Amino acid sequence: MTAPGSLLVEVRDLVKHYPGERSWFGLGAPRAAVRAVDGVSFTIAPGRTLGLVGESGSGKTTVGRTMLRLQEPTSGKVLFEGNDVFGLDAARLRALRRKMQIVFQDPYSSLNPRMTVEETLREPLEIHRLNGAVSALLDEVGLDAAFAKRYPHELSGGQRQRVGIARALSVEPRFIVCDEPVSALDVSVQAQVLNLLADLQAKRRLTYLFIAHDLAVVRHIADDVAVMYLGKIVEHAPAAEIYAQPRHPYTTALLSAVPEPNPRASKQRIVLTGDMPSPAHPPPGCPFHPRCPHPKKSERCRTEPPPLRPITPGHLAACHYAEEPM
Amino acid sequence: MSVLLRVRDLKTYFVTEHGKGTARAVDDVSFDLYPGETLGIVGESGCGKTVTSLSILRLVPEPPGHILPGSLIEFEGRNLLALSAPELRAVRGNQIAMIFQEPMTSLNPVFTVGDQIAEAAIIHQHLSRRAARVRAIEMLRLVGIPDPDERVDDYPHQLSGGMRQRVMIAMALICHPKVLIADEPTTALDVTIQAQILELLDRLQHELGMAVLLITHDLGVVAGHADRVVVMYAGRVVETATTEALFEHPTHPYTEGLLAAVPRIDAPRARLHAIPGQVPAATAWPPGCRFHPRCPYAWEKCVAQEPPLLETRNEAGHTARCWLVTEPERRAPKR
Amino acid sequence: MTLGNWFALLVALVVAAEVVRALRHRALRQERWRRFFRLRTTSWGLGILTFLVLVALAAPLLAPFDPNRQLDIVHLTNRPPSWTFLLGTDPLSRDVWSRLVYGTRVSLGIGALGALVAVALGTLVGALAGYYRRWIDAVLMRGVDVGLALPRIFVLLMAVALWDGLPFAALVVAIGLTSWFGTSRLVRAEVLSLRQRDFVVAARALGAGSSRVIVRHVLPNAAAPIIVSAALGVGNVLLLEAALSFLGIGVPPPDASWGNMIADGMPSIYTAPWSTFFPGLAISLVVMSLNGAADGVRDALDPREAP
């Protein structure tokens, strides 16, 4: 057990490169590797939620899956309760899987279409030889026990997502990677699921890594927020601070791009130009410089990659001009 | 101002695969679209907003779907539902154009984007290939694609998601349509790209003076870009208002609940308001008001009798399908 | 045909129809059976297959003549169908109906055994290659490419040439061993896409081992192509056996199989088409019935196919 206040999860310099395919039947030179995750570090204390925000291609999903060792990392370390996740043998990894779980984005692909809800929830209990009741799990996620006999295609998106959450809970984990758990849901159902996740966290003392592309959703669940761009964390701060005073121009732009349900909101919208570059060919210097709207953007941004550094205590940003935010 | 597109009593039903029932996907929908305005149609999945937009150009797959007799879709005084196939084709893509949610599947992967953009101009304006290509390059420039002379020969897979959506817009606008139907145009895109596309649509609408029917589930998108809003639930229009009035005085409890459920970037961390339950199945809408099983205010009358669209006291043209309009004192939550 | 033969035939037909009727009755109560009988062709396919199995079992009761006896090589060759010789006689004056009936035993056996070997092997190789990727995939799939490039007849001829007195059952297994390449490609493609699906990732995250993931999560969802290729595989094996018989290395004469009946009747196909037509018809019937039944199995395994 970890002492209160210490760390539950620690990620150190995590790197995941997907090697490029080789031409000439695997004999030629490989194409450029895709740097999906390029040196990511963070920690999460027990019972807290870290929101990991980024657009598609930022590497946020890869971080979550590599941490659970669902993909092998290229380099780096993940410590869970002090254990090196990447150094475990098969038996100890299996034991660890009880403590680290994942909830997926797409409720249509995350459940086996040929298994009933009961079969889906019973399987993890079988694997780990646990005594648990399917009905209790269903009750905990707010589903009637009658759902046990249903197949996934008979459920709505929100109900499926609840089953996915029950499956993750079945092994009584301490840590859950929530990989965009509400992005595919309708607004009214999204609120239900977010509230459920918050309730479960309070009740079970869960720790979350909450991956999302939507800063507004993250605001309602996260204690800390890390923003990713092109495989790197560009800003990491307590939630209240990042929303009040973003230090990285990308975070500023992301915040301003969220459409607000208020027609009188006359905020200055920053519309970024261009697309995120391919992670196979990241630009030199600051990865964000080709799209950066910061007025002080200089030659330095084009050549020298800014390190992720503390700007104020607890507030990290990777921008040469973080002291003078936009 | 004269109405450009008038939809009256539109009913589009689907016969479910095994003949076990009829899904009343769109059930008596009426609204007007005026020249140059943006009308938002908002609702969650299953509310019938997409089927409504497909019905306008008669793109609903038949069977299993069919538009019931008695429905009217009138464009510049002509009932689109009564047109012959060639007459309809002359309207599609020419006077009324459409863009879709998924720019990857909406483009044909084996033709260059230039060919696809030019196609509508060749069909409708009988341009030569060469002239159409020039128009296509112009359109690419108009939608903000850099190096249009080179991009015109690209294939869809060579472009990013945002670029593909720009190509879709260029395709839709090449004939300068009077109405653009945009069905969730930014849902598949990242936030920063979404902002680009929405800004582009605003600019193009301003420059070309077309009316836009903006179909979306995102109240934030509507707030920033629509002049008037139609809220749909369970195949019905439940509220219509100008954008300002809708967000200021949401009258239907569904609109109210939906607004409260949106995670706000400017609100502190707190529990979100959630609408309990699910959207019912289109084969079995509840009796009475279709929202009553999820409504915090519902009383006997709501179960017994479905309200019509009632004029609210907020402003002219603000209507809501709710008995609360007649008995506002009941708006105290019963929980 | 004696009265007894007609009676036995009638009984076989009635029993087959009754079996299907009884199963359909069950379908009223059980969801899975209801899905099985969703299509009308499934009932027909199942009925015909049941009937053929009964024919194979009761061959002595249905056949009026010894299938291998040359009745009268002078006067009774290539007789057209009649009440005595229901489907005529072949160029060696044997009764086509009797041979067809006995051939059912041989041909159904060959088809089932060959296809079973092929599908089992194809599924195994496809699943391993698709699930484990990397070098396992590379090695197995290059092997499949080689297998697909080799002419099958040639390989089988080699086997016969190298192993004198090869038992026929072994040849059938050899047919199976050379027929799985296509199946393995289909299965691999399916597994490749399934292994990316979130429910497979979820099972791994829960600590499920590879074998559990493959057996419980991947293969059931790949059932459709496997079943279809099994049904088509049976037909393929039957036709291959016909080709081998034609080359003289199929079922050893004088025993009858549908394949060697076609081969034997070929020389007189214009003057006495019945000795090739009916075995050919039987093969088509089996393939079509199997496809009908396969559709039913596919639907039964897939809860999304609402009845």
Coordinates of N, CA and C in Angstrom, one line a residue, chain B residues 79-171:
Chain B
N79 N -43.2 22.2 -55.0 CA -43.2 21.1 -54.0 C -42.2 20.1 -54.5
L80 N -41.1 20.0 -53.8 CA -40.0 19.0 -54.2 C -40.5 17.6 -54.2
L81 N -41.5 17.3 -53.3 CA -42.0 15.9 -53.2 C -42.8 15.5 -54.5
A82 N -43.2 16.5 -55.3 CA -44.0 16.2 -56.5 C -43.1 16.2 -57.8
L83 N -41.9 16.6 -57.6 CA -41.0 16.7 -58.8 C -40.7 15.3 -59.4
S84 N -40.5 15.3 -60.8 CA -40.1 14.1 -61.4 C -38.6 13.9 -61.1
A85 N -38.1 12.7 -61.4 CA -36.6 12.5 -61.1 C -35.7 13.5 -61.8
P86 N -35.9 13.7 -63.1 CA -34.9 14.7 -63.7 C -35.1 16.1 -63.1
E87 N -36.3 16.5 -62.8 CA -36.5 17.8 -62.2 C -35.8 17.9 -60.9
L88 N -35.9 16.8 -60.1 CA -35.3 16.8 -58.8 C -33.8 16.9 -58.9
R89 N -33.3 16.2 -59.9 CA -31.8 16.2 -60.1 C -31.3 17.6 -60.4
A90 N -32.2 18.4 -61.1 CA -31.8 19.7 -61.4 C -31.7 20.6 -60.2
V91 N -32.4 20.2 -59.1 CA -32.4 21.0 -57.9 C -31.2 20.6 -57.0
R92 N -31.1 19.3 -56.9 CA -30.0 18.7 -56.1 C -28.6 19.2 -56.5
G93 N -27.9 19.6 -55.6 CA -26.5 20.0 -55.9 C -26.4 21.3 -56.7
N94 N -27.5 21.8 -57.2 CA -27.5 23.0 -57.9 C -28.1 24.2 -57.1
Q95 N -29.3 24.0 -56.7 CA -30.0 25.0 -55.9 C -30.0 24.7 -54.4
I96 N -30.1 23.4 -54.1 CA -29.9 23.0 -52.7 C -28.8 22.0 -52.7
A97 N -27.8 22.3 -51.9 CA -26.6 21.4 -51.8 C -26.5 20.9 -50.4
M98 N -25.7 19.9 -50.2 CA -25.6 19.3 -48.9 C -24.2 18.9 -48.6
I99 N -23.8 19.1 -47.3 CA -22.5 18.5 -46.9 C -22.7 17.6 -45.7
F100 N -21.9 16.6 -45.5 CA -22.1 15.6 -44.6 C -21.1 15.6 -43.5
Q101 N -21.4 14.7 -42.5 CA -20.6 14.6 -41.3 C -19.2 14.0 -41.6
E102 N -19.2 12.9 -42.4 CA -18.0 12.1 -42.5 C -17.3 12.4 -43.8
P103 N -16.3 13.3 -43.8 CA -15.7 13.7 -45.1 C -14.9 12.6 -45.8
M104 N -14.5 11.6 -45.0 CA -13.8 10.5 -45.6 C -14.7 9.6 -46.5
T105 N -15.8 9.3 -46.0 CA -16.7 8.4 -46.7 C -17.5 9.1 -47.7
S106 N -17.6 10.5 -47.6 CA -18.4 11.2 -48.5 C -17.7 11.6 -49.8
L107 N -16.4 11.3 -49.8 CA -15.6 11.5 -51.1 C -15.3 10.2 -51.7
N108 N -15.3 10.2 -53.0 CA -15.0 8.9 -53.7 C -13.4 8.8 -53.7
P109 N -12.9 7.7 -53.2 CA -11.5 7.6 -53.0 C -10.7 7.4 -54.4
V110 N -11.4 7.1 -55.5 CA -10.7 6.8 -56.7 C -10.7 8.0 -57.7
F111 N -11.3 9.1 -57.3 CA -11.2 10.3 -58.2 C -10.5 11.4 -57.5
T112 N -9.8 12.3 -58.2 CA -9.1 13.4 -57.6 C -10.2 14.3 -57.1
V113 N -9.8 15.2 -56.1 CA -10.8 16.1 -55.6 C -11.2 17.1 -56.6
G114 N -10.3 17.4 -57.6 CA -10.7 18.4 -58.6 C -11.8 17.8 -59.5
D115 N -11.7 16.5 -59.9 CA -12.8 15.9 -60.6 C -14.1 15.9 -59.9
Q116 N -14.0 15.7 -58.6 CA -15.3 15.6 -57.8 C -15.9 16.9 -57.7
I117 N -15.1 17.9 -57.5 CA -15.7 19.3 -57.3 C -16.3 19.7 -58.7
A118 N -15.6 19.4 -59.7 CA -16.0 19.9 -61.1 C -17.3 19.2 -61.5
E119 N -17.5 18.0 -61.0 CA -18.6 17.2 -61.5 C -19.9 18.0 -61.5
A120 N -20.2 18.6 -60.4 CA -21.5 19.3 -60.3 C -21.6 20.4 -61.4
A121 N -20.5 21.1 -61.6 CA -20.5 22.2 -62.6 C -20.7 21.7 -64.0
I122 N -20.2 20.5 -64.3 CA -20.3 19.9 -65.6 C -21.8 19.4 -65.8
I123 N -22.4 18.9 -64.7 CA -23.7 18.4 -64.8 C -24.7 19.5 -64.9
H124 N -24.6 20.5 -64.0 CA -25.7 21.5 -63.9 C -25.4 22.7 -64.8
Q125 N -24.2 23.1 -65.0 CA -23.9 24.3 -65.7 C -23.3 24.0 -67.1
H126 N -23.2 22.7 -67.4 CA -22.7 22.3 -68.7 C -21.4 22.9 -69.1
L127 N -20.5 23.1 -68.1 CA -19.2 23.6 -68.4 C -18.4 22.5 -69.1
S128 N -17.4 23.0 -69.9 CA -16.4 22.0 -70.4 C -15.5 21.5 -69.3
R129 N -14.8 20.4 -69.5 CA -13.9 19.9 -68.5 C -12.9 20.9 -68.1
R130 N -12.4 21.6 -69.1 CA -11.3 22.6 -68.8 C -11.9 23.7 -68.0
A131 N -13.0 24.2 -68.3 CA -13.6 25.3 -67.6 C -14.0 24.9 -66.2
A132 N -14.5 23.7 -66.1 CA -14.9 23.2 -64.8 C -13.7 23.0 -63.9
R133 N -12.6 22.7 -64.5 CA -11.4 22.5 -63.7 C -10.9 23.9 -63.1
V134 N -11.0 24.9 -64.0 CA -10.7 26.2 -63.5 C -11.6 26.6 -62.4
R135 N -12.9 26.3 -62.6 CA -13.9 26.7 -61.5 C -13.5 25.9 -60.2
A136 N -13.1 24.6 -60.3 CA -12.7 23.8 -59.2 C -11.6 24.5 -58.4
I137 N -10.6 24.9 -59.2 CA -9.4 25.6 -58.5 C -9.9 26.8 -57.8
E138 N -10.7 27.6 -58.5 CA -11.3 28.8 -57.8 C -12.0 28.4 -56.5
M139 N -12.8 27.4 -56.6 CA -13.5 27.0 -55.4 C -12.6 26.6 -54.3
L140 N -11.5 25.8 -54.6 CA -10.5 25.4 -53.6 C -9.9 26.6 -52.9
R141 N -9.6 27.6 -53.8 CA -9.0 28.9 -53.2 C -10.0 29.5 -52.3
L142 N -11.3 29.5 -52.7 CA -12.4 30.1 -51.9 C -12.5 29.5 -50.5
V143 N -12.4 28.2 -50.5 CA -12.5 27.5 -49.2 C -11.2 27.4 -48.4
G144 N -10.2 28.2 -48.9 CA -9.0 28.3 -48.1 C -8.1 27.2 -48.1
I145 N -8.0 26.5 -49.2 CA -7.0 25.4 -49.3 C -5.8 26.0 -50.0
P146 N -4.6 25.9 -49.3 CA -3.4 26.5 -49.9 C -2.9 25.7 -51.1
D147 N -2.3 26.4 -52.0 CA -1.8 25.8 -53.3 C -2.9 25.1 -54.1
P148 N -4.0 25.7 -54.4 CA -5.1 25.0 -55.0 C -4.7 24.4 -56.4
D149 N -3.8 25.0 -57.1 CA -3.4 24.5 -58.4 C -2.8 23.1 -58.3
E150 N -2.2 22.8 -57.1 CA -1.6 21.5 -57.0 C -2.6 20.5 -56.3
R151 N -3.3 21.1 -55.3 CA -4.2 20.2 -54.5 C -5.4 19.7 -55.4
V152 N -5.7 20.4 -56.5 CA -6.8 19.9 -57.3 C -6.6 18.5 -57.9
D153 N -5.3 18.1 -58.0 CA -5.0 16.8 -58.5 C -4.8 15.8 -57.4
D154 N -5.0 16.1 -56.2 CA -4.8 15.2 -55.1 C -6.0 14.2 -55.0
Y155 N -5.7 13.1 -54.4 CA -6.8 12.2 -54.1 C -7.2 12.4 -52.6
P156 N -8.5 12.0 -52.3 CA -9.0 12.3 -50.9 C -8.0 11.8 -49.8
H157 N -7.4 10.7 -50.0 CA -6.6 10.1 -48.9 C -5.3 11.0 -48.6
Q158 N -5.0 11.8 -49.6 CA -3.8 12.6 -49.4 C -4.1 13.9 -48.5
L159 N -5.3 14.1 -48.2 CA -5.7 15.3 -47.5 C -6.1 15.0 -46.0
S160 N -5.9 15.9 -45.2 CA -6.3 15.8 -43.8 C -7.8 15.9 -43.6
G161 N -8.4 15.5 -42.5 CA -9.8 15.6 -42.3 C -10.4 17.0 -42.5
G162 N -9.7 18.0 -42.0 CA -10.2 19.3 -42.2 C -10.2 19.8 -43.6
M163 N -9.1 19.4 -44.4 CA -9.0 19.7 -45.8 C -10.1 19.0 -46.6
R164 N -10.4 17.7 -46.2 CA -11.5 17.0 -46.9 C -12.8 17.7 -46.7
Q165 N -13.0 18.2 -45.5 CA -14.3 18.9 -45.2 C -14.4 20.2 -46.1
R166 N -13.2 20.8 -46.3 CA -13.2 22.0 -47.1 C -13.5 21.6 -48.6
V167 N -13.0 20.5 -49.0 CA -13.3 20.0 -50.3 C -14.8 19.7 -50.5
M168 N -15.4 19.1 -49.5 CA -16.8 18.8 -49.5 C -17.6 20.1 -49.7
I169 N -17.1 21.2 -48.9 CA -17.8 22.4 -49.0 C -17.7 23.0 -50.4
A170 N -16.4 22.9 -51.0 CA -16.2 23.4 -52.3 C -17.1 22.7 -53.3
M171 N -17.3 21.4 -53.2 CA -18.2 20.6 -54.0 C -19.6 21.1 -53.9

